[in-house]
mmCIF file of C-alpha atoms in Angstrom:
data_model
loop_
_atom_site.group_PDB
_atom_site.id
_atom_site.type_symbol
_atom_site.label_atom_id
_atom_site.label_comp_id
_atom_site.label_asym_id
_atom_site.label_seq_id
_atom_site.Cartn_x
_atom_site.Cartn_y
_atom_site.Cartn_z
ATOM 1 C CA MET C 1 11.910 29.741 -208.026
ATOM 2 C CA ARG C 2 8.529 31.556 -208.590
ATOM 3 C CA PRO C 3 7.296 35.111 -206.367
ATOM 4 C CA ARG C 4 4.251 33.141 -205.421
ATOM 5 C CA PHE C 5 6.247 30.105 -204.164
ATOM 6 C CA ARG C 6 8.950 32.052 -202.462
ATOM 7 C CA LEU C 7 6.305 34.480 -200.788
ATOM 8 C CA ALA C 8 4.609 31.149 -199.927
ATOM 9 C CA LEU C 9 7.656 29.953 -198.055
ATOM 10 C CA ALA C 10 8.744 33.398 -196.564
ATOM 11 C CA VAL C 11 4.782 33.209 -194.505
ATOM 12 C CA ALA C 12 5.760 29.866 -193.426
ATOM 13 C CA LEU C 13 9.450 30.056 -192.502
ATOM 14 C CA LEU C 14 8.125 30.243 -188.897
ATOM 15 C CA LEU C 15 6.194 26.765 -188.685
ATOM 16 C CA PRO C 16 7.585 23.837 -187.721
ATOM 17 C CA HIS C 17 7.818 21.362 -191.012
ATOM 18 C CA THR C 18 8.657 18.200 -189.635
ATOM 19 C CA LEU C 19 8.663 14.588 -191.667
ATOM 20 C CA LEU C 20 5.557 11.892 -190.903
ATOM 21 C CA SER C 21 6.384 8.605 -189.805
ATOM 22 C CA ALA C 22 4.209 5.773 -189.702
ATOM 23 C CA ALA C 23 1.427 5.528 -187.077
ATOM 24 C CA PRO C 24 1.198 3.686 -184.052
ATOM 25 C CA ALA C 25 -0.769 0.528 -183.560
ATOM 26 C CA GLY C 26 -4.360 1.293 -183.172
ATOM 27 C CA PRO C 27 -5.875 4.585 -183.959
ATOM 28 C CA PRO C 28 -5.158 7.104 -181.138
ATOM 29 C CA ARG C 29 -8.061 8.125 -178.702
ATOM 30 C CA THR C 30 -8.680 11.994 -179.989
ATOM 31 C CA SER C 31 -10.673 14.713 -178.402
ATOM 32 C CA SER C 32 -10.956 18.016 -179.304
ATOM 33 C CA GLY C 33 -13.100 21.891 -177.855
ATOM 34 C CA GLU C 34 -11.986 25.392 -177.495
ATOM 35 C CA LEU C 35 -11.320 27.236 -174.607
ATOM 36 C CA GLN C 36 -12.128 30.689 -174.135
ATOM 37 C CA GLY C 37 -11.344 31.130 -177.908
ATOM 38 C CA ALA C 38 -8.729 28.663 -178.405
ATOM 39 C CA ARG C 39 -9.603 25.406 -180.083
ATOM 40 C CA TRP C 40 -7.358 22.617 -178.770
ATOM 41 C CA ARG C 41 -7.133 18.916 -179.844
ATOM 42 C CA LEU C 42 -5.570 15.971 -177.431
ATOM 43 C CA ASP C 43 -4.253 12.270 -179.044
ATOM 44 C CA VAL C 44 -4.396 9.435 -176.777
ATOM 45 C CA PRO C 45 -2.023 6.509 -178.272
ATOM 46 C CA THR C 46 -3.069 2.634 -177.554
ATOM 47 C CA GLY C 47 0.071 1.910 -175.855
ATOM 48 C CA TRP C 48 0.245 5.099 -173.965
ATOM 49 C CA ASN C 49 3.687 5.449 -171.572
ATOM 50 C CA GLY C 50 1.232 7.826 -169.059
ATOM 51 C CA GLU C 51 3.151 11.213 -170.209
ATOM 52 C CA LEU C 52 2.056 14.286 -171.242
ATOM 53 C CA VAL C 53 3.856 16.740 -173.782
ATOM 54 C CA MET C 54 2.205 20.268 -174.334
ATOM 55 C CA LEU C 55 2.914 20.751 -177.906
ATOM 56 C CA ALA C 56 3.433 24.993 -178.823
ATOM 57 C CA HIS C 57 2.993 25.660 -182.428
ATOM 58 C CA GLY C 58 4.953 28.043 -184.293
ATOM 59 C CA TYR C 59 4.498 31.487 -185.861
ATOM 60 C CA GLU C 60 0.837 31.607 -187.679
ATOM 61 C CA PRO C 61 -0.130 34.585 -189.584
ATOM 62 C CA VAL C 62 -2.733 36.926 -189.049
ATOM 63 C CA GLY C 63 -5.797 35.967 -190.960
ATOM 64 C CA ALA C 64 -4.309 32.805 -192.024
ATOM 65 C CA PRO C 65 -7.011 30.269 -192.815
ATOM 66 C CA ARG C 66 -7.737 27.838 -190.275
ATOM 67 C CA GLN C 67 -8.469 23.811 -191.311
ATOM 68 C CA SER C 68 -11.694 22.745 -189.246
ATOM 69 C CA PRO C 69 -11.557 20.180 -187.537
ATOM 70 C CA MET C 70 -7.719 21.423 -185.909
ATOM 71 C CA PRO C 71 -5.389 19.345 -187.641
ATOM 72 C CA ALA C 72 -2.591 17.605 -185.435
ATOM 73 C CA ASN C 73 0.914 19.174 -186.114
ATOM 74 C CA ASP C 74 3.117 17.091 -188.208
ATOM 75 C CA SER C 75 5.275 15.726 -185.540
ATOM 76 C CA THR C 76 2.802 14.829 -183.806
ATOM 77 C CA ALA C 77 2.306 11.136 -185.571
ATOM 78 C CA GLY C 78 6.032 10.432 -184.063
ATOM 79 C CA LEU C 79 5.101 11.584 -180.674
ATOM 80 C CA LEU C 80 2.066 9.342 -180.678
ATOM 81 C CA ALA C 81 4.188 6.253 -181.618
ATOM 82 C CA ALA C 82 6.584 6.884 -179.112
ATOM 83 C CA GLY C 83 4.069 6.639 -176.794
ATOM 84 C CA TYR C 84 3.077 10.112 -175.475
ATOM 85 C CA ALA C 85 -0.004 11.737 -175.836
ATOM 86 C CA VAL C 86 -0.006 14.940 -177.337
ATOM 87 C CA ALA C 87 -2.410 18.437 -176.202
ATOM 88 C CA GLN C 88 -2.125 21.047 -178.544
ATOM 89 C CA SER C 89 -3.993 24.370 -178.568
ATOM 90 C CA ALA C 90 -4.603 26.695 -181.797
ATOM 91 C CA TYR C 91 -4.019 29.950 -179.633
ATOM 92 C CA ALA C 92 -6.710 32.374 -179.685
ATOM 93 C CA SER C 93 -5.120 34.910 -182.028
ATOM 94 C CA GLN C 94 -3.160 34.809 -184.850
ATOM 95 C CA GLY C 95 0.270 36.659 -185.077
ATOM 96 C CA TRP C 96 2.986 36.783 -182.800
ATOM 97 C CA ALA C 97 0.799 35.281 -180.051
ATOM 98 C CA VAL C 98 3.754 34.080 -177.292
ATOM 99 C CA ALA C 99 1.485 35.843 -174.278
ATOM 100 C CA ASP C 100 -1.756 34.497 -175.285
ATOM 101 C CA ALA C 101 -0.693 30.718 -176.209
ATOM 102 C CA ILE C 102 1.193 30.252 -172.518
ATOM 103 C CA ASP C 103 -2.415 31.200 -171.058
ATOM 104 C CA ASP C 104 -3.843 29.055 -173.846
ATOM 105 C CA MET C 105 -1.370 26.109 -173.164
ATOM 106 C CA GLU C 106 -1.845 26.235 -169.366
ATOM 107 C CA ARG C 107 -5.386 26.396 -169.681
ATOM 108 C CA LEU C 108 -5.024 23.213 -172.315
ATOM 109 C CA ARG C 109 -2.843 21.919 -169.637
ATOM 110 C CA VAL C 110 -5.071 21.652 -166.891
ATOM 111 C CA HIS C 111 -7.865 20.545 -169.060
ATOM 112 C CA ALA C 112 -6.002 17.455 -170.457
ATOM 113 C CA LEU C 113 -5.051 16.418 -166.714
ATOM 114 C CA SER C 114 -8.734 16.315 -166.173
ATOM 115 C CA GLU C 115 -9.274 13.859 -168.856
ATOM 116 C CA LEU C 116 -6.073 11.563 -168.567
ATOM 117 C CA LYS C 117 -6.018 11.257 -164.740
ATOM 118 C CA ASP C 118 -2.727 9.687 -164.540
ATOM 119 C CA VAL C 119 0.225 11.468 -166.128
ATOM 120 C CA ARG C 120 3.494 10.725 -164.481
ATOM 121 C CA ARG C 121 4.957 13.066 -165.965
ATOM 122 C CA THR C 122 4.269 16.564 -168.519
ATOM 123 C CA TRP C 123 6.263 18.241 -170.902
ATOM 124 C CA ILE C 124 6.351 21.287 -173.247
ATOM 125 C CA LEU C 125 8.070 21.347 -176.255
ATOM 126 C CA GLY C 126 7.235 23.965 -178.324
ATOM 127 C CA PHE C 127 9.038 25.005 -182.218
ATOM 128 C CA SER C 128 9.787 28.221 -183.387
ATOM 129 C CA MET C 129 7.480 30.866 -181.884
ATOM 130 C CA GLY C 130 6.547 27.688 -179.834
ATOM 131 C CA GLY C 131 10.243 27.497 -178.417
ATOM 132 C CA ALA C 132 9.756 30.731 -176.852
ATOM 133 C CA VAL C 133 6.156 30.257 -175.341
ATOM 134 C CA ALA C 134 8.196 26.629 -174.502
ATOM 135 C CA ILE C 135 11.181 28.259 -172.101
ATOM 136 C CA ALA C 136 8.514 31.250 -170.893
ATOM 137 C CA THR C 137 6.001 28.480 -169.782
ATOM 138 C CA LEU C 138 8.622 26.591 -167.887
ATOM 139 C CA GLU C 139 10.445 29.517 -166.571
ATOM 140 C CA ARG C 140 7.065 31.305 -165.263
ATOM 141 C CA LEU C 141 5.081 27.844 -163.998
ATOM 142 C CA PRO C 142 7.940 25.232 -163.333
ATOM 143 C CA GLN C 143 6.100 23.527 -160.843
ATOM 144 C CA ARG C 144 3.508 21.940 -163.358
ATOM 145 C CA TYR C 145 6.560 20.846 -166.361
ATOM 146 C CA SER C 146 9.017 17.807 -165.852
ATOM 147 C CA GLY C 147 10.748 19.814 -168.469
ATOM 148 C CA GLY C 148 10.632 21.190 -172.003
ATOM 149 C CA VAL C 149 12.163 21.203 -175.179
ATOM 150 C CA SER C 150 12.591 23.969 -177.620
ATOM 151 C CA LEU C 151 12.898 23.259 -181.084
ATOM 152 C CA CYS C 152 14.078 26.285 -184.261
ATOM 153 C CA GLY C 153 12.617 28.331 -181.650
ATOM 154 C CA ALA C 154 12.794 32.246 -181.477
ATOM 155 C CA ASN C 155 14.361 31.831 -177.693
ATOM 156 C CA LEU C 156 14.185 35.563 -177.565
ATOM 157 C CA PRO C 157 12.705 38.356 -174.656
ATOM 158 C CA GLY C 158 10.021 39.707 -176.916
ATOM 159 C CA GLU C 159 12.060 43.421 -176.773
ATOM 160 C CA GLN C 160 15.168 41.587 -177.736
ATOM 161 C CA LEU C 161 13.636 40.184 -181.002
ATOM 162 C CA ALA C 162 11.667 43.750 -182.011
ATOM 163 C CA SER C 163 14.764 44.833 -181.862
ATOM 164 C CA ASP C 164 16.435 42.838 -184.521
ATOM 165 C CA LEU C 165 14.089 43.156 -186.508
ATOM 166 C CA LEU C 166 13.742 46.633 -186.342
ATOM 167 C CA THR C 167 17.442 46.677 -187.712
ATOM 168 C CA THR C 168 16.787 44.849 -190.521
ATOM 169 C CA LEU C 169 13.575 46.811 -191.568
ATOM 170 C CA VAL C 170 15.848 50.246 -191.179
ATOM 171 C CA ALA C 171 18.938 49.100 -192.646
ATOM 172 C CA PHE C 172 16.573 47.898 -196.101
ATOM 173 C CA ASP C 173 15.525 51.899 -195.901
ATOM 174 C CA TYR C 174 18.676 52.911 -195.396
ATOM 175 C CA PHE C 175 20.185 50.759 -198.098
ATOM 176 C CA PHE C 176 17.141 50.991 -200.791
ATOM 177 C CA PRO C 177 15.190 54.142 -200.493
ATOM 178 C CA GLU C 178 12.197 55.096 -201.313
ATOM 179 C CA ALA C 179 11.831 51.399 -203.652
ATOM 180 C CA GLU C 180 9.476 50.990 -206.177
ATOM 181 C CA GLY C 181 6.179 49.649 -204.807
ATOM 182 C CA LEU C 182 6.850 50.275 -201.769
ATOM 183 C CA PRO C 183 6.157 53.123 -199.382
ATOM 184 C CA ARG C 184 8.225 56.278 -199.416
ATOM 185 C CA GLN C 185 8.800 56.578 -195.578
ATOM 186 C CA GLY C 186 10.240 52.606 -195.706
ATOM 187 C CA LEU C 187 9.590 49.350 -194.395
ATOM 188 C CA VAL C 188 8.752 50.831 -190.905
ATOM 189 C CA SER C 189 6.119 53.082 -191.652
ATOM 190 C CA ALA C 190 2.655 52.075 -191.366
ATOM 191 C CA ASP C 191 2.178 52.218 -194.635
ATOM 192 C CA ALA C 192 4.439 49.276 -194.690
ATOM 193 C CA ALA C 193 1.909 47.284 -192.492
ATOM 194 C CA ALA C 194 -0.962 48.076 -194.865
ATOM 195 C CA LEU C 195 0.777 46.369 -197.841
ATOM 196 C CA SER C 196 -0.357 42.941 -198.962
ATOM 197 C CA GLN C 197 2.459 40.704 -197.834
ATOM 198 C CA MET C 198 2.979 39.708 -201.707
ATOM 199 C CA ALA C 199 3.431 43.261 -202.643
ATOM 200 C CA LEU C 200 5.530 43.796 -200.074
ATOM 201 C CA TYR C 201 7.705 40.759 -200.612
ATOM 202 C CA GLN C 202 8.093 41.545 -204.308
ATOM 203 C CA GLY C 203 8.692 45.048 -204.013
ATOM 204 C CA ILE C 204 11.650 44.242 -201.660
ATOM 205 C CA ALA C 205 12.913 41.272 -203.686
ATOM 206 C CA ALA C 206 12.933 43.964 -207.162
ATOM 207 C CA ALA C 207 15.283 46.506 -204.697
ATOM 208 C CA LEU C 208 17.532 43.727 -203.814
ATOM 209 C CA GLN C 209 17.920 42.437 -207.248
ATOM 210 C CA SER C 210 18.828 46.622 -208.237
ATOM 211 C CA ARG C 211 21.913 46.683 -205.928
ATOM 212 C CA PRO C 212 22.942 42.592 -205.921
ATOM 213 C CA ALA C 213 26.157 43.754 -204.516
ATOM 214 C CA VAL C 214 24.166 45.916 -201.857
ATOM 215 C CA ALA C 215 22.173 42.642 -201.398
ATOM 216 C CA ALA C 216 24.893 40.414 -200.626
ATOM 217 C CA GLN C 217 26.453 42.831 -197.965
ATOM 218 C CA LEU C 218 23.054 42.709 -196.263
ATOM 219 C CA ALA C 219 22.681 39.251 -196.753
ATOM 220 C CA THR C 220 26.250 38.737 -194.763
ATOM 221 C CA ARG C 221 25.321 41.135 -192.469
ATOM 222 C CA LEU C 222 21.605 39.352 -191.213
ATOM 223 C CA GLN C 223 23.400 36.182 -191.363
ATOM 224 C CA VAL C 224 21.174 34.559 -193.753
ATOM 225 C CA SER C 225 21.906 33.127 -197.851
ATOM 226 C CA ALA C 226 20.705 36.140 -200.695
ATOM 227 C CA GLU C 227 18.457 33.568 -202.045
ATOM 228 C CA ALA C 228 16.569 33.928 -198.183
ATOM 229 C CA LEU C 229 17.140 37.766 -198.434
ATOM 230 C CA PRO C 230 13.542 38.507 -199.527
ATOM 231 C CA GLY C 231 11.683 36.443 -197.476
ATOM 232 C CA THR C 232 13.193 36.795 -194.294
ATOM 233 C CA ILE C 233 13.275 40.946 -194.286
ATOM 234 C CA SER C 234 9.639 40.864 -195.660
ATOM 235 C CA LEU C 235 8.985 38.068 -193.178
ATOM 236 C CA HIS C 236 10.590 40.595 -190.273
ATOM 237 C CA ALA C 237 8.404 43.809 -191.234
ATOM 238 C CA MET C 238 4.852 41.318 -191.089
ATOM 239 C CA ILE C 239 6.073 40.434 -187.843
ATOM 240 C CA LEU C 240 7.487 43.463 -186.290
ATOM 241 C CA HIS C 241 3.818 45.620 -187.567
ATOM 242 C CA GLU C 242 1.652 42.739 -186.409
ATOM 243 C CA LEU C 243 3.768 43.020 -183.017
ATOM 244 C CA ALA C 244 3.271 46.697 -183.108
ATOM 245 C CA THR C 245 -0.526 46.319 -183.582
ATOM 246 C CA ARG C 246 -1.017 43.851 -180.605
ATOM 247 C CA ALA C 247 1.098 45.991 -178.401
ATOM 248 C CA GLY C 248 0.067 49.337 -178.979
ATOM 249 C CA GLY C 249 2.983 51.046 -180.947
ATOM 250 C CA MET C 250 6.269 50.675 -182.294
ATOM 251 C CA PRO C 251 7.621 48.115 -179.138
ATOM 252 C CA VAL C 252 11.038 49.252 -179.628
ATOM 253 C CA GLY C 253 13.718 52.177 -181.033
ATOM 254 C CA ASN C 254 16.711 52.763 -181.948
ATOM 255 C CA LEU C 255 17.944 56.362 -181.077
ATOM 256 C CA ARG C 256 21.083 55.577 -179.431
ATOM 257 C CA THR C 257 21.785 52.450 -181.176
ATOM 258 C CA VAL C 258 25.322 51.786 -183.017
ATOM 259 C CA TYR C 259 25.175 49.568 -185.676
ATOM 260 C CA ARG C 260 28.068 48.214 -186.548
ATOM 261 C CA GLY C 261 28.567 45.466 -189.562
ATOM 262 C CA PHE C 262 26.848 47.153 -192.361
ATOM 263 C CA GLY C 263 30.152 48.516 -194.469
ATOM 264 C CA ASP C 264 30.775 51.819 -193.977
ATOM 265 C CA ASP C 265 29.576 52.242 -190.285
ATOM 266 C CA LYS C 266 30.025 55.752 -189.885
ATOM 267 C CA ALA C 267 27.910 56.932 -193.275
ATOM 268 C CA PHE C 268 25.129 54.098 -192.095
ATOM 269 C CA ASN C 269 25.035 55.393 -188.341
ATOM 270 C CA ALA C 270 24.895 58.795 -189.371
ATOM 271 C CA GLY C 271 21.955 58.524 -191.981
ATOM 272 C CA VAL C 272 19.973 55.617 -190.679
ATOM 273 C CA GLN C 273 16.477 56.427 -189.995
ATOM 274 C CA ARG C 274 15.949 56.566 -186.322
ATOM 275 C CA HIS C 275 12.560 56.608 -184.646
ATOM 276 C CA ALA C 276 11.269 56.574 -180.818
ATOM 277 C CA PRO C 277 9.435 53.369 -179.220
ATOM 278 C CA VAL C 278 5.748 53.925 -177.728
ATOM 279 C CA ALA C 279 6.040 53.446 -173.964
ATOM 280 C CA LEU C 280 3.115 51.274 -173.905
ATOM 281 C CA ALA C 281 4.082 49.448 -176.553
ATOM 282 C CA GLN C 282 7.913 49.278 -174.686
ATOM 283 C CA ARG C 283 6.117 47.853 -171.262
ATOM 284 C CA TYR C 284 4.537 45.522 -173.268
ATOM 285 C CA VAL C 285 7.461 43.474 -174.455
ATOM 286 C CA ARG C 286 9.437 44.072 -171.273
ATOM 287 C CA GLY C 287 6.625 42.390 -169.356
ATOM 288 C CA LYS C 288 4.269 40.094 -171.668
ATOM 289 C CA LEU C 289 7.444 39.095 -173.590
ATOM 290 C CA THR C 290 10.020 38.780 -171.380
ATOM 291 C CA LEU C 291 12.920 35.579 -170.271
ATOM 292 C CA THR C 292 15.037 35.926 -168.033
ATOM 293 C CA GLY C 293 17.041 32.838 -168.339
ATOM 294 C CA ALA C 294 16.274 31.785 -164.924
ATOM 295 C CA VAL C 295 15.101 28.142 -165.940
ATOM 296 C CA LYS C 296 14.441 25.651 -163.077
ATOM 297 C CA ARG C 297 13.737 22.837 -165.287
ATOM 298 C CA PRO C 298 15.723 20.820 -167.828
ATOM 299 C CA LEU C 299 15.773 22.102 -171.323
ATOM 300 C CA VAL C 300 17.147 21.445 -174.042
ATOM 301 C CA ILE C 301 17.405 23.376 -177.354
ATOM 302 C CA GLN C 302 18.199 22.678 -180.714
ATOM 303 C CA PHE C 303 18.461 23.923 -184.163
ATOM 304 C CA ASN C 304 18.914 23.309 -187.629
ATOM 305 C CA ASN C 305 21.535 24.149 -189.902
ATOM 306 C CA ASN C 306 21.255 26.913 -192.169
ATOM 307 C CA ASP C 307 18.001 28.192 -190.435
ATOM 308 C CA PRO C 308 17.166 31.363 -192.553
ATOM 309 C CA SER C 309 14.455 32.383 -189.813
ATOM 310 C CA ILE C 310 16.151 31.432 -186.301
ATOM 311 C CA VAL C 311 20.118 32.922 -187.198
ATOM 312 C CA PRO C 312 23.293 31.959 -185.233
ATOM 313 C CA ARG C 313 22.848 35.674 -183.560
ATOM 314 C CA MET C 314 19.515 35.190 -182.652
ATOM 315 C CA GLN C 315 20.370 30.971 -181.065
ATOM 316 C CA ALA C 316 23.227 32.341 -178.845
ATOM 317 C CA VAL C 317 21.222 34.372 -176.810
ATOM 318 C CA TYR C 318 18.844 32.254 -174.753
ATOM 319 C CA PRO C 319 22.494 30.043 -173.501
ATOM 320 C CA GLN C 320 23.922 32.846 -172.646
ATOM 321 C CA LEU C 321 20.847 34.557 -170.308
ATOM 322 C CA ALA C 322 20.763 31.236 -168.656
ATOM 323 C CA GLU C 323 24.323 31.759 -167.799
ATOM 324 C CA ARG C 324 24.415 34.936 -166.467
ATOM 325 C CA ALA C 325 21.099 33.881 -164.701
ATOM 326 C CA GLY C 326 22.517 30.677 -163.068
ATOM 327 C CA ALA C 327 20.281 28.235 -164.221
ATOM 328 C CA THR C 328 19.988 25.291 -162.711
ATOM 329 C CA PRO C 329 20.138 22.847 -164.578
ATOM 330 C CA SER C 330 21.917 24.535 -167.645
ATOM 331 C CA PRO C 331 20.212 24.268 -170.889
ATOM 332 C CA ARG C 332 21.143 21.607 -172.848
ATOM 333 C CA VAL C 333 22.019 22.629 -176.470
ATOM 334 C CA LEU C 334 22.604 19.724 -178.981
ATOM 335 C CA PRO C 335 24.234 19.696 -182.130
ATOM 336 C CA ALA C 336 22.382 21.031 -185.066
ATOM 337 C CA VAL C 337 20.529 18.377 -187.592
ATOM 338 C CA GLY C 338 18.679 19.001 -190.470
ATOM 339 C CA GLU C 339 18.747 21.949 -192.710
ATOM 340 C CA GLY C 340 16.638 24.912 -192.828
ATOM 341 C CA HIS C 341 13.714 25.776 -190.566
ATOM 342 C CA CYS C 342 12.096 23.137 -188.197
ATOM 343 C CA GLY C 343 13.719 20.749 -190.421
ATOM 344 C CA PHE C 344 13.261 17.940 -188.017
ATOM 345 C CA VAL C 345 12.574 14.592 -188.957
ATOM 346 C CA ASP C 346 9.973 12.890 -186.429
ATOM 347 C CA SER C 347 12.852 10.534 -184.821
ATOM 348 C CA GLN C 348 15.112 13.782 -183.896
ATOM 349 C CA VAL C 349 12.196 15.159 -182.305
ATOM 350 C CA VAL C 350 11.487 12.300 -179.978
ATOM 351 C CA GLU C 351 15.010 11.622 -179.587
ATOM 352 C CA ALA C 352 14.849 15.603 -178.076
ATOM 353 C CA LEU C 353 12.458 14.892 -176.251
ATOM 354 C CA LYS C 354 14.507 12.070 -174.565
ATOM 355 C CA ALA C 355 17.206 13.574 -174.121
ATOM 356 C CA ALA C 356 15.091 16.293 -171.803
ATOM 357 C CA ALA C 357 14.721 13.868 -169.606
ATOM 358 C CA ALA C 358 17.727 12.160 -169.583
ATOM 359 C CA PRO C 359 19.785 12.588 -166.182
ATOM 360 C CA LEU C 360 23.147 15.137 -167.268
#
């Protein structure tokens, strides 16, 4: 696989990729506009069933070009064919925009209800980062929704997600110090944030190729394939540095973290770089990006097989949070389907939504 293609794949890992089904009979009615800097669109099928789906999209890298007019998410056609109206926001900001997205989606929900009038039920459905948006919305605004769906979702509290990303970067820096083409201070440094995504990916890939046995050990610990490892590491670096910029500094640290699973753990813990969090940034992720597990509406969670972005250790987090919080009803985790990240076909998206409406 050519490096440029691999990089494009890595950058798109958190964006939804679904297969289009046949369009419903008759064109849908589409309206669009902008609310406080966030572009939006609303699609209503000719055979509308009276239900509204608020669709939260996944991660979009900062600086990625945006199409005009705003395109529909790939899964929109399948939802329209099933009779649902679909409202979606482009979000006011790019990057790890969970906090912005929650507000953008709520403003859009209010607007959509003013256009549609007689909505019987409203659902929120999110892909990848949008899965976190969906769950956070259900936790904070349960009275506004009948339930929700998180597909291939990054369903982790912000602090826990950032800690996981930091682990990836310090592990790489430990095993591949002063890698050619990368900052001498490592991937956690601000110099890494200044690199282009192509340069970052190429430097990581070259370093991993120089020590394949170590790369294989790192891939096993991070729960990704060796082929997916360069894209995963570069993606983690991009997200963590963007989140640090958004939060006002590094939002997590590892001063007291005891790492396991990196081979000689004693040597690893003695030699790994240690970083302190910036208090302001730590407050941001603990406040703006918190998830408690205390969901009060039906929630369906589903993942794909062999997802290099939302790996098994991440997938287990929210169900455990919900169990400790005594969530009622408990989130329903459907068996994994498809392959990769957000590898759902339209019928699977619709079935997941129907599962949220089914009695337990």
